[in-house]
mmCIF file of C-alpha atoms and ligand atoms in Angstrom:
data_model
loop_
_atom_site.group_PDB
_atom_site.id
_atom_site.type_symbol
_atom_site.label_atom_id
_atom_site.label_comp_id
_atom_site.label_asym_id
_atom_site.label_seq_id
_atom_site.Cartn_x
_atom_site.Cartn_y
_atom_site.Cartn_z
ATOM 1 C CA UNK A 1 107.311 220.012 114.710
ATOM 2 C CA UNK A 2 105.491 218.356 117.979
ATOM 3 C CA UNK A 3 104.206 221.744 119.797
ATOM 4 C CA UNK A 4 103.852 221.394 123.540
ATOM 5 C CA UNK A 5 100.838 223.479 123.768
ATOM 6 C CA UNK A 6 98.783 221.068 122.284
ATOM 7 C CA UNK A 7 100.466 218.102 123.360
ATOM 8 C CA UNK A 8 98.206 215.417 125.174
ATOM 9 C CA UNK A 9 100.597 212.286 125.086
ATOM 10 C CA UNK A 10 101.020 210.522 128.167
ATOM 11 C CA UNK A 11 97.861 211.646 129.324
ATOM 12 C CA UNK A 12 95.426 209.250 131.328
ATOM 13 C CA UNK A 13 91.906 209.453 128.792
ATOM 14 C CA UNK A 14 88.747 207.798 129.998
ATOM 15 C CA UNK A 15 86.411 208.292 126.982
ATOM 16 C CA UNK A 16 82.700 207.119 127.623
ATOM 17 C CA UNK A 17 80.282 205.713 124.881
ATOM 18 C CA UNK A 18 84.002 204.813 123.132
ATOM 19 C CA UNK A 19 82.338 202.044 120.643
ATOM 20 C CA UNK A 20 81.911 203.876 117.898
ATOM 21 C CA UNK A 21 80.719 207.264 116.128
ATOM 22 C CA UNK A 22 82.470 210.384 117.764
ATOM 23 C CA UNK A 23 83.493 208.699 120.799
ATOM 24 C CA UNK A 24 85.644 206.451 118.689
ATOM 25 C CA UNK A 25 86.985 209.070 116.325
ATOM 26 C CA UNK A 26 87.537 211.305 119.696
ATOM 27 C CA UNK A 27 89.314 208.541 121.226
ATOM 28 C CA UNK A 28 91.317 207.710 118.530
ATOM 29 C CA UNK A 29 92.355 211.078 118.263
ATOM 30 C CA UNK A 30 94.069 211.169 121.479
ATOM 31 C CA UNK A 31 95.462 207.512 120.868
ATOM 32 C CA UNK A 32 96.765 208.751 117.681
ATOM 33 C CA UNK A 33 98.616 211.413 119.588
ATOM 34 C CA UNK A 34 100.317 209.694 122.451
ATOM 35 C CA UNK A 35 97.903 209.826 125.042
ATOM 36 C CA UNK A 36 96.692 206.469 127.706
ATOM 37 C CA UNK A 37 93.260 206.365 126.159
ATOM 38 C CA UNK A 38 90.516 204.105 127.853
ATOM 39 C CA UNK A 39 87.327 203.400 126.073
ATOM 40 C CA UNK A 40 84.000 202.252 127.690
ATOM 41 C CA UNK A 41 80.622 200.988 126.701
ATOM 42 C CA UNK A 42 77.991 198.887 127.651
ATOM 43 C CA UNK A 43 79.208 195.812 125.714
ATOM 44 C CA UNK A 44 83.005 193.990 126.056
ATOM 45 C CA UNK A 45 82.750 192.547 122.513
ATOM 46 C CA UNK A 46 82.081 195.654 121.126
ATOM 47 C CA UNK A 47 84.393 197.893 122.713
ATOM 48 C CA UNK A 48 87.306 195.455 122.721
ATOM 49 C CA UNK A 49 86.805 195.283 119.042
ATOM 50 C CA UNK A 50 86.874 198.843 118.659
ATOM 51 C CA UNK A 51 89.597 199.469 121.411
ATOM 52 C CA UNK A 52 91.514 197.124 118.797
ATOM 53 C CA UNK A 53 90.636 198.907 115.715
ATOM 54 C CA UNK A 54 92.192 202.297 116.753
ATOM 55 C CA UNK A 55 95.037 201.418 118.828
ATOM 56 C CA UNK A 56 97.346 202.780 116.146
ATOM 57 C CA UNK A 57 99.124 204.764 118.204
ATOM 58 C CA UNK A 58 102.276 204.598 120.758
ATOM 59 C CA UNK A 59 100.028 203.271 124.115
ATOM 60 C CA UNK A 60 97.175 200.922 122.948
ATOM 61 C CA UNK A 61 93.639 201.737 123.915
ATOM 62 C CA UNK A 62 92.215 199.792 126.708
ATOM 63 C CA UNK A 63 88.415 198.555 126.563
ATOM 64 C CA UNK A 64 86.629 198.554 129.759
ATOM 65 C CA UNK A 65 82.917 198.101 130.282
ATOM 66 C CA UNK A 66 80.697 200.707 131.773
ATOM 67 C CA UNK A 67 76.758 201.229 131.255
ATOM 68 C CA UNK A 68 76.685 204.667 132.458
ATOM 69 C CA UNK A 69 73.477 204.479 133.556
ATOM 70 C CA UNK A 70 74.631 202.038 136.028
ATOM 71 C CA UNK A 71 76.247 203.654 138.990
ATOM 72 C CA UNK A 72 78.202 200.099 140.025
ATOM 73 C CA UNK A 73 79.810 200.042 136.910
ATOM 74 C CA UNK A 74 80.926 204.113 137.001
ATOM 75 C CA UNK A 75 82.184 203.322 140.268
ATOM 76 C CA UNK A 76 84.048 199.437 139.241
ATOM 77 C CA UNK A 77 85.225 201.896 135.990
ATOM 78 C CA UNK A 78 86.880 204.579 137.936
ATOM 79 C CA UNK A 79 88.556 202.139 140.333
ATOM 80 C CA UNK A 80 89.725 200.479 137.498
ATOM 81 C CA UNK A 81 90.869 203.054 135.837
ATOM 82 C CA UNK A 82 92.575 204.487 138.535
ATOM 83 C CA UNK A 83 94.805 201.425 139.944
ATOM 84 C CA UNK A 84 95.794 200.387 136.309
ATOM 85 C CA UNK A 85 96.921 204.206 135.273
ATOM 86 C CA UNK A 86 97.499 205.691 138.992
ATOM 87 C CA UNK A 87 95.064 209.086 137.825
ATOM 88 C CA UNK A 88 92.607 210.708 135.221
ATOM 89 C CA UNK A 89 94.053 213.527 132.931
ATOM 90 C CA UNK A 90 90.851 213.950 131.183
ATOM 91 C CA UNK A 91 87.529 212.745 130.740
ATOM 92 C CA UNK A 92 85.686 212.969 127.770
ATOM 93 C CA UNK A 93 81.725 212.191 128.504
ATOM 94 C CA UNK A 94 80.552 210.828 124.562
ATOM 95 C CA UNK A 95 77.892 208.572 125.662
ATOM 96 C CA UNK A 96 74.137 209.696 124.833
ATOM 97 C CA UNK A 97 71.049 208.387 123.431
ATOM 98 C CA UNK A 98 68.156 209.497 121.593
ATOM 99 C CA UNK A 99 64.603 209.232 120.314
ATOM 100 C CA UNK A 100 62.630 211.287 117.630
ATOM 101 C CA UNK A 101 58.969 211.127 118.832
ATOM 102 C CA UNK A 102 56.121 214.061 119.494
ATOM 103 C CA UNK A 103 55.947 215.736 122.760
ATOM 104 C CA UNK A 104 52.997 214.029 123.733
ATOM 105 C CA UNK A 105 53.659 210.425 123.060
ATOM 106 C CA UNK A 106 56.519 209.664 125.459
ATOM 107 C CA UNK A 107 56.445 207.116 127.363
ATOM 108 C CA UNK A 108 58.067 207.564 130.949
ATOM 109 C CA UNK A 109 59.978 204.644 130.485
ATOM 110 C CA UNK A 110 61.446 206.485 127.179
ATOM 111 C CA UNK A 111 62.068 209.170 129.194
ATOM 112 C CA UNK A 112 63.452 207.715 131.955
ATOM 113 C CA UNK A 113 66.092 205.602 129.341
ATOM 114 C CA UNK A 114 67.275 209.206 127.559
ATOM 115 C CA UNK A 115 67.851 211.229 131.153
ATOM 116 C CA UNK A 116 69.248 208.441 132.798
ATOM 117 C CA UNK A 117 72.524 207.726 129.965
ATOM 118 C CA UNK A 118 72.494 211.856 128.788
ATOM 119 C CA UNK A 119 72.085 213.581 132.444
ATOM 120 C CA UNK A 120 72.097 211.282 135.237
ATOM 121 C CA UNK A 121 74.866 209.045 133.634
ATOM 122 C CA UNK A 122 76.941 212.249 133.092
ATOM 123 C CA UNK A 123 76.339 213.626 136.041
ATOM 124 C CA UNK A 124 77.564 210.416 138.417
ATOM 125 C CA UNK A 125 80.597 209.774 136.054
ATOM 126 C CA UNK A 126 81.470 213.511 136.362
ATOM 127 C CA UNK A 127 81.400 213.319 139.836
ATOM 128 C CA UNK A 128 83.184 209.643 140.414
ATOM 129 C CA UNK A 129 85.939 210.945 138.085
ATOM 130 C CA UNK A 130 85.800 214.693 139.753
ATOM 131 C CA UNK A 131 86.463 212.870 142.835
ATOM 132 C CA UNK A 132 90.242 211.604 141.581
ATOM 133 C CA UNK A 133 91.048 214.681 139.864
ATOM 134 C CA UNK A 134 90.268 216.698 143.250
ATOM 135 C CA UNK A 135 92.873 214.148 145.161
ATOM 136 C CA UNK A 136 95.287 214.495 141.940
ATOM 137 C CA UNK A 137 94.301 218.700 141.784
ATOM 138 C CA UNK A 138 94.498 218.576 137.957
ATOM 139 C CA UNK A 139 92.062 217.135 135.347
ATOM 140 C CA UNK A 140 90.232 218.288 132.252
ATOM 141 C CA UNK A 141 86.585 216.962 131.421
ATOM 142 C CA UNK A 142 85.085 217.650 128.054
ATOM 143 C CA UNK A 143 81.183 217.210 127.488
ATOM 144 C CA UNK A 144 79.456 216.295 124.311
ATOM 145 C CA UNK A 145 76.374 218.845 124.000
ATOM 146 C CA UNK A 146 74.408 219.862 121.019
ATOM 147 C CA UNK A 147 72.699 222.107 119.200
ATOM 148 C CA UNK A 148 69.852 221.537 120.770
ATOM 149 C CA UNK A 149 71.383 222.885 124.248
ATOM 150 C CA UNK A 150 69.495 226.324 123.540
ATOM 151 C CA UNK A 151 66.761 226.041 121.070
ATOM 152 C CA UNK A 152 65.125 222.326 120.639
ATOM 153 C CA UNK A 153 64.750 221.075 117.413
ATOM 154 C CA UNK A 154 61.173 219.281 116.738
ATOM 155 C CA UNK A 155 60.936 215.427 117.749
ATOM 156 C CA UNK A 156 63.237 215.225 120.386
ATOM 157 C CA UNK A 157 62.357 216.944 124.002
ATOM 158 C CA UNK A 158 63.730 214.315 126.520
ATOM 159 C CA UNK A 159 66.686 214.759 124.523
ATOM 160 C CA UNK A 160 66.954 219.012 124.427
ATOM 161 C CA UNK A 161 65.853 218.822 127.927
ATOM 162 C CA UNK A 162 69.081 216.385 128.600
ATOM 163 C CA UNK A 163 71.599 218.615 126.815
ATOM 164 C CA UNK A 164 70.231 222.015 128.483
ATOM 165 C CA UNK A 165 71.181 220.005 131.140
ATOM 166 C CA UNK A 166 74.512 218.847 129.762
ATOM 167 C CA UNK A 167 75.438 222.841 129.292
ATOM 168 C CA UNK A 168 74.275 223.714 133.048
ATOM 169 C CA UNK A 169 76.710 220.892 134.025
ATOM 170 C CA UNK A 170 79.716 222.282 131.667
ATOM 171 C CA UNK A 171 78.912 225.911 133.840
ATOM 172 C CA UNK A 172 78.398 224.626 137.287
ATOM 173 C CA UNK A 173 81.188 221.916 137.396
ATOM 174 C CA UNK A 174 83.871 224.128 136.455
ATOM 175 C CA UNK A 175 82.685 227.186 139.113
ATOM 176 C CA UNK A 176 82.537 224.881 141.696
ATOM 177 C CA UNK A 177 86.158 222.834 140.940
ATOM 178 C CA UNK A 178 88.319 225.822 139.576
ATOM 179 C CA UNK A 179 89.909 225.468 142.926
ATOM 180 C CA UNK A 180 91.032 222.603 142.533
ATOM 181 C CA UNK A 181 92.037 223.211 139.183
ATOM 182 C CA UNK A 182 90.104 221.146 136.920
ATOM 183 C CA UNK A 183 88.670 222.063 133.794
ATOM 184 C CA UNK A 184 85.316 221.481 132.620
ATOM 185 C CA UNK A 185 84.031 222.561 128.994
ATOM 186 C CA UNK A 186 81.898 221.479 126.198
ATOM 187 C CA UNK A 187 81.744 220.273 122.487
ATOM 188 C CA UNK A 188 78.051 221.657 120.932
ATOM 189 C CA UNK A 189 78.384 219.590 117.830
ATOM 190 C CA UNK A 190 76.260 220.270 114.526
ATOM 191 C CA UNK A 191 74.871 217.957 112.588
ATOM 192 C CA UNK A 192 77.691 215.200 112.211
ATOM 193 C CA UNK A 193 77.007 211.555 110.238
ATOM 194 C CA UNK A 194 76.618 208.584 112.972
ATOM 195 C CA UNK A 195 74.964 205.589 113.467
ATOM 196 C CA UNK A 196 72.684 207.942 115.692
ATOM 197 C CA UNK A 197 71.893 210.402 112.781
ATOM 198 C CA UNK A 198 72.454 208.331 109.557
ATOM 199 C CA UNK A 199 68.656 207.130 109.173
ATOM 200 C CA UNK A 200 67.820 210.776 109.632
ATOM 201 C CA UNK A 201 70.355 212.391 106.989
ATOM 202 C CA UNK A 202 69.586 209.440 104.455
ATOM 203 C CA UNK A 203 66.315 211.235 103.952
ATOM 204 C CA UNK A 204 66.872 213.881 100.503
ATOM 205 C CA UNK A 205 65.187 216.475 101.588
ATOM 206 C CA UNK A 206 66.798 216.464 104.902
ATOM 207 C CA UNK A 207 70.261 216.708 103.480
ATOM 208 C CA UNK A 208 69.339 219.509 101.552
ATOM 209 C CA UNK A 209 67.946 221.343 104.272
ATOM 210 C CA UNK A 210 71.022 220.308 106.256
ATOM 211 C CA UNK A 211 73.654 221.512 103.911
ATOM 212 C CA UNK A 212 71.638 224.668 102.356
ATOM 213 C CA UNK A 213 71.215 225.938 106.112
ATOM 214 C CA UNK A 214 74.813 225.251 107.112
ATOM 215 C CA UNK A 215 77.238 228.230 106.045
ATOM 216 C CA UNK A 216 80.226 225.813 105.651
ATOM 217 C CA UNK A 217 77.485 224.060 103.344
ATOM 218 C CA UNK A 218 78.344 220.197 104.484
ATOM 219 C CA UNK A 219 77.246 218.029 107.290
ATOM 220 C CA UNK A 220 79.662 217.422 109.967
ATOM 221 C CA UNK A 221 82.258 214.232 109.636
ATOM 222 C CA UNK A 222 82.717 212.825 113.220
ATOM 223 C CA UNK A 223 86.568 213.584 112.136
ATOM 224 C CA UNK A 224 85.584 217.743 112.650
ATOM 225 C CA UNK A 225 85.597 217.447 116.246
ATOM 226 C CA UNK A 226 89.141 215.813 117.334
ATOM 227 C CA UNK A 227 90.918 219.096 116.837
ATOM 228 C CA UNK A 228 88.800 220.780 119.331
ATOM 229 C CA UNK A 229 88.603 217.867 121.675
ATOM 230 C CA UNK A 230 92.936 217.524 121.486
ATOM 231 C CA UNK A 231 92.710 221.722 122.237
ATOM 232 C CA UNK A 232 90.163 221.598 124.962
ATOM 233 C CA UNK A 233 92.140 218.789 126.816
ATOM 234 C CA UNK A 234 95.805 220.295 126.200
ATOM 235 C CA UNK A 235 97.403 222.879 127.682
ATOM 236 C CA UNK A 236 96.739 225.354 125.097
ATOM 237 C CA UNK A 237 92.833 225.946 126.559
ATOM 238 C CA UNK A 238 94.534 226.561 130.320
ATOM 239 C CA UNK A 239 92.799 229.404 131.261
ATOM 240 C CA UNK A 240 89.416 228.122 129.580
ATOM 241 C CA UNK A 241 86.765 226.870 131.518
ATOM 242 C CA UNK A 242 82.747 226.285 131.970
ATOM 243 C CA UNK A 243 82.527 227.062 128.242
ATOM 244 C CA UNK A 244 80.357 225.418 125.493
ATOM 245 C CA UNK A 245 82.312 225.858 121.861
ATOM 246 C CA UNK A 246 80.068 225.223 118.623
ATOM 247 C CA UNK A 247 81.812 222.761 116.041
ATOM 248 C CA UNK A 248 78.612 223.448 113.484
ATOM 249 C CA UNK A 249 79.919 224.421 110.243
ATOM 250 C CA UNK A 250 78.469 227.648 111.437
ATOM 251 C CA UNK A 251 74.992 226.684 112.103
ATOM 252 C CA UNK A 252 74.150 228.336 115.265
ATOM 253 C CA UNK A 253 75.855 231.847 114.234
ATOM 254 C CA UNK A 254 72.776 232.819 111.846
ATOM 255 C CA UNK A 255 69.809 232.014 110.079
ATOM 256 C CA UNK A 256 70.243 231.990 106.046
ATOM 257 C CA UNK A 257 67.695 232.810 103.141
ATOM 258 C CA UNK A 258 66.483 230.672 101.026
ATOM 259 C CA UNK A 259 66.365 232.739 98.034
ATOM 260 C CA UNK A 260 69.647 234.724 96.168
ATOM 261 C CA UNK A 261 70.007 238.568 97.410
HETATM 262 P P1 NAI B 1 76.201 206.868 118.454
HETATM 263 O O1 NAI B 1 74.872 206.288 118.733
HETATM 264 O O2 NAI B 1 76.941 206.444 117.239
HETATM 265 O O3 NAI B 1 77.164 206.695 119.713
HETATM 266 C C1 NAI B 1 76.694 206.764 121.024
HETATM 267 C C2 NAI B 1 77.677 206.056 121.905
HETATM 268 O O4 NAI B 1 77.187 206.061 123.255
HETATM 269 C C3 NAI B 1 77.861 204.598 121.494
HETATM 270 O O5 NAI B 1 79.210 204.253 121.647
HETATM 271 C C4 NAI B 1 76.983 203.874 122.508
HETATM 272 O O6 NAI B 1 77.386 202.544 122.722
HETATM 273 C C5 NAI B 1 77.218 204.756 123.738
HETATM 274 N N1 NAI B 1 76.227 204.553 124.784
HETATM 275 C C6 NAI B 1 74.879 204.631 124.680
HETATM 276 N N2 NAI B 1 74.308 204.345 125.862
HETATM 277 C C7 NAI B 1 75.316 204.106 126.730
HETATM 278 C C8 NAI B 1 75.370 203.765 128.096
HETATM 279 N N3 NAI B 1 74.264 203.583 128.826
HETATM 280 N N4 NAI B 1 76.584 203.582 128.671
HETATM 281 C C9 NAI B 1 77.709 203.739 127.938
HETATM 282 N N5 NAI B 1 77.724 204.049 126.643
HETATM 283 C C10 NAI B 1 76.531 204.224 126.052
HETATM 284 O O7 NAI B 1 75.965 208.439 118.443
HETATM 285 P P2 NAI B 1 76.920 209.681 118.129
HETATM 286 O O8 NAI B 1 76.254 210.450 117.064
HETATM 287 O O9 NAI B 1 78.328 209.268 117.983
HETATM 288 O O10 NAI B 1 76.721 210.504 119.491
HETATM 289 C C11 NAI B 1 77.696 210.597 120.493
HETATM 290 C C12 NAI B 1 77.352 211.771 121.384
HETATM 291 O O11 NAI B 1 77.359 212.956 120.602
HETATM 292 C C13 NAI B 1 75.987 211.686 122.052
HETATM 293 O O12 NAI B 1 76.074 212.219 123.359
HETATM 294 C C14 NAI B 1 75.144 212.584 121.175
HETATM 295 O O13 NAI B 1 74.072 213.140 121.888
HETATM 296 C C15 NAI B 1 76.149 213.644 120.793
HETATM 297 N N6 NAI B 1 75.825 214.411 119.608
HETATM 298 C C16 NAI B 1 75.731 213.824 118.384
HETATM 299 C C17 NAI B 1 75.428 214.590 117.269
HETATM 300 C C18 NAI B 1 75.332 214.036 115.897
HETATM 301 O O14 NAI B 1 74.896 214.761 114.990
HETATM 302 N N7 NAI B 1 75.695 212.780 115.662
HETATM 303 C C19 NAI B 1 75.201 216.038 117.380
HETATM 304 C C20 NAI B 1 75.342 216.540 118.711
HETATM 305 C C21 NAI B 1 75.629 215.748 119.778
#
């Protein structure tokens, strides 16, 4: 049975940071379900390759290149985008970078390079996009947060600061464009295996820690978070905005014991 409700096909999808991890399993996700899906990155080789690999669905995806830290190529994106496809149905904002270092040996330039893809980046291809789905009145944007959007984990600061930020955005976007009735909400995902984390969860100990502390006792596939992704973009979340939902395995809803009760 194909159920309306969650039904994105035909929709107009701009995903950003497309190439691979969950913005290519997020993206394929909608391609898989009918829906105009383009995918963006910094590099055309890459993201045409990848644009190829999932385009198993009805509409094939379409690679387009866009550094989001560069505010040319947001703004050459969302023209693009927009007299190829005529609007934006949704926009999911995947791209995001990250370094594990101490507080206090940061370099600004480090810094600068995490803020400028997680916050800034976000921020001006929110707004670019925003700007088409005021003139359309409809859209549906979908951040990729984390954990660490309310208490940091050690090692990466730039990084917590970036998705506190991420969350304020999810909040303050959707207050301020309810009226013109676009959606804006998040994905806070757990700990999920990527090229970003891999190196990290390779490490024994860590993967213990990961799945002992983790109620659904596994580390996140980036395959967990299309169902919520398809929901939040469909019309089945319609009255759901500025809201940050946790796809953790349960992580964030308590702390667990080490020892048997
Ligand atoms: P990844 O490193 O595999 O993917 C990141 C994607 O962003 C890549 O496609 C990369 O090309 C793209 N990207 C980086 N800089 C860009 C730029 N300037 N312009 C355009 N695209 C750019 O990492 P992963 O794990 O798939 O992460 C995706 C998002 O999910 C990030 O925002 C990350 O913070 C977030 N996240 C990941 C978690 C995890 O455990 N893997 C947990 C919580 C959030």
């Amino acid at each position: 049975m194909q159920d309306e409700l969650f039904s994105v096909a035909g929709q107009v999808v701009v995903v950003s940071g497309g190439s691979r991890g969950i913005g290519e399993a997020l993206a394929a996700g909608f391609v898989q379900r009918g829906a105009q899906v383009i995918i963006t990155g910094r590099e055309a080789a890459t993201i045409e390759k990848t644009a190829s690999d999932i385009s198993t669905g009805p509409l094939p995806a379409v690679p387009m290149v866009c550094d989001v830290a560069q505010l040319e190529d947001i703004d050459q994106l969302v023209k693009g985008v927009v007299s190829r496809f005529g609007r934006i149905d949704t926009l999911v904002n995947v791209a995001g970078v990250n370094k594990r270092k101490k507080v206090e040996t940061f370099s600004p330039d480090e810094y600068d390079f995490i803020l400028n893809v997680n916050l800034r980046g976000l921020f001006f291809l929110s707004q670019a996009v925003g700007k088409q789905m005021i003139a359309q009145k409809s859209g549906t944007i979908i951040n990729i947060d984390s954990l660490n959007t309310n208490s940091p984990l050690k090692g990466v600061m730039p990084y917590a600061i970036s998705k506190a930020g991420v969350s304020m955005m999810t909040r303050g976007m959707a207050a301020e464009w309810g009226e013109h009735r676009i959606r804006v909400n998040a994905i806070a995902p757990g700990f999920i295996l990527t090229d970003m984390t891999n190196k990290l969860w390779s490490n024994p100990t860590m993967q213990k820690w990961g799945n002992d502390n983790t109620p659904l006792k596994r580390l996140g596939r980036v395959d967990d978070l299309v169902g919520t992704a398809i929901y939040l973009a469909s019309q089945a979340s319609a009255f759901m905005t500025g809201q940050v939902l946790y796809v953790d395995g349960g992580m964030s809803a308590g702390t667990l014991w080490p020892i048997e009760l």
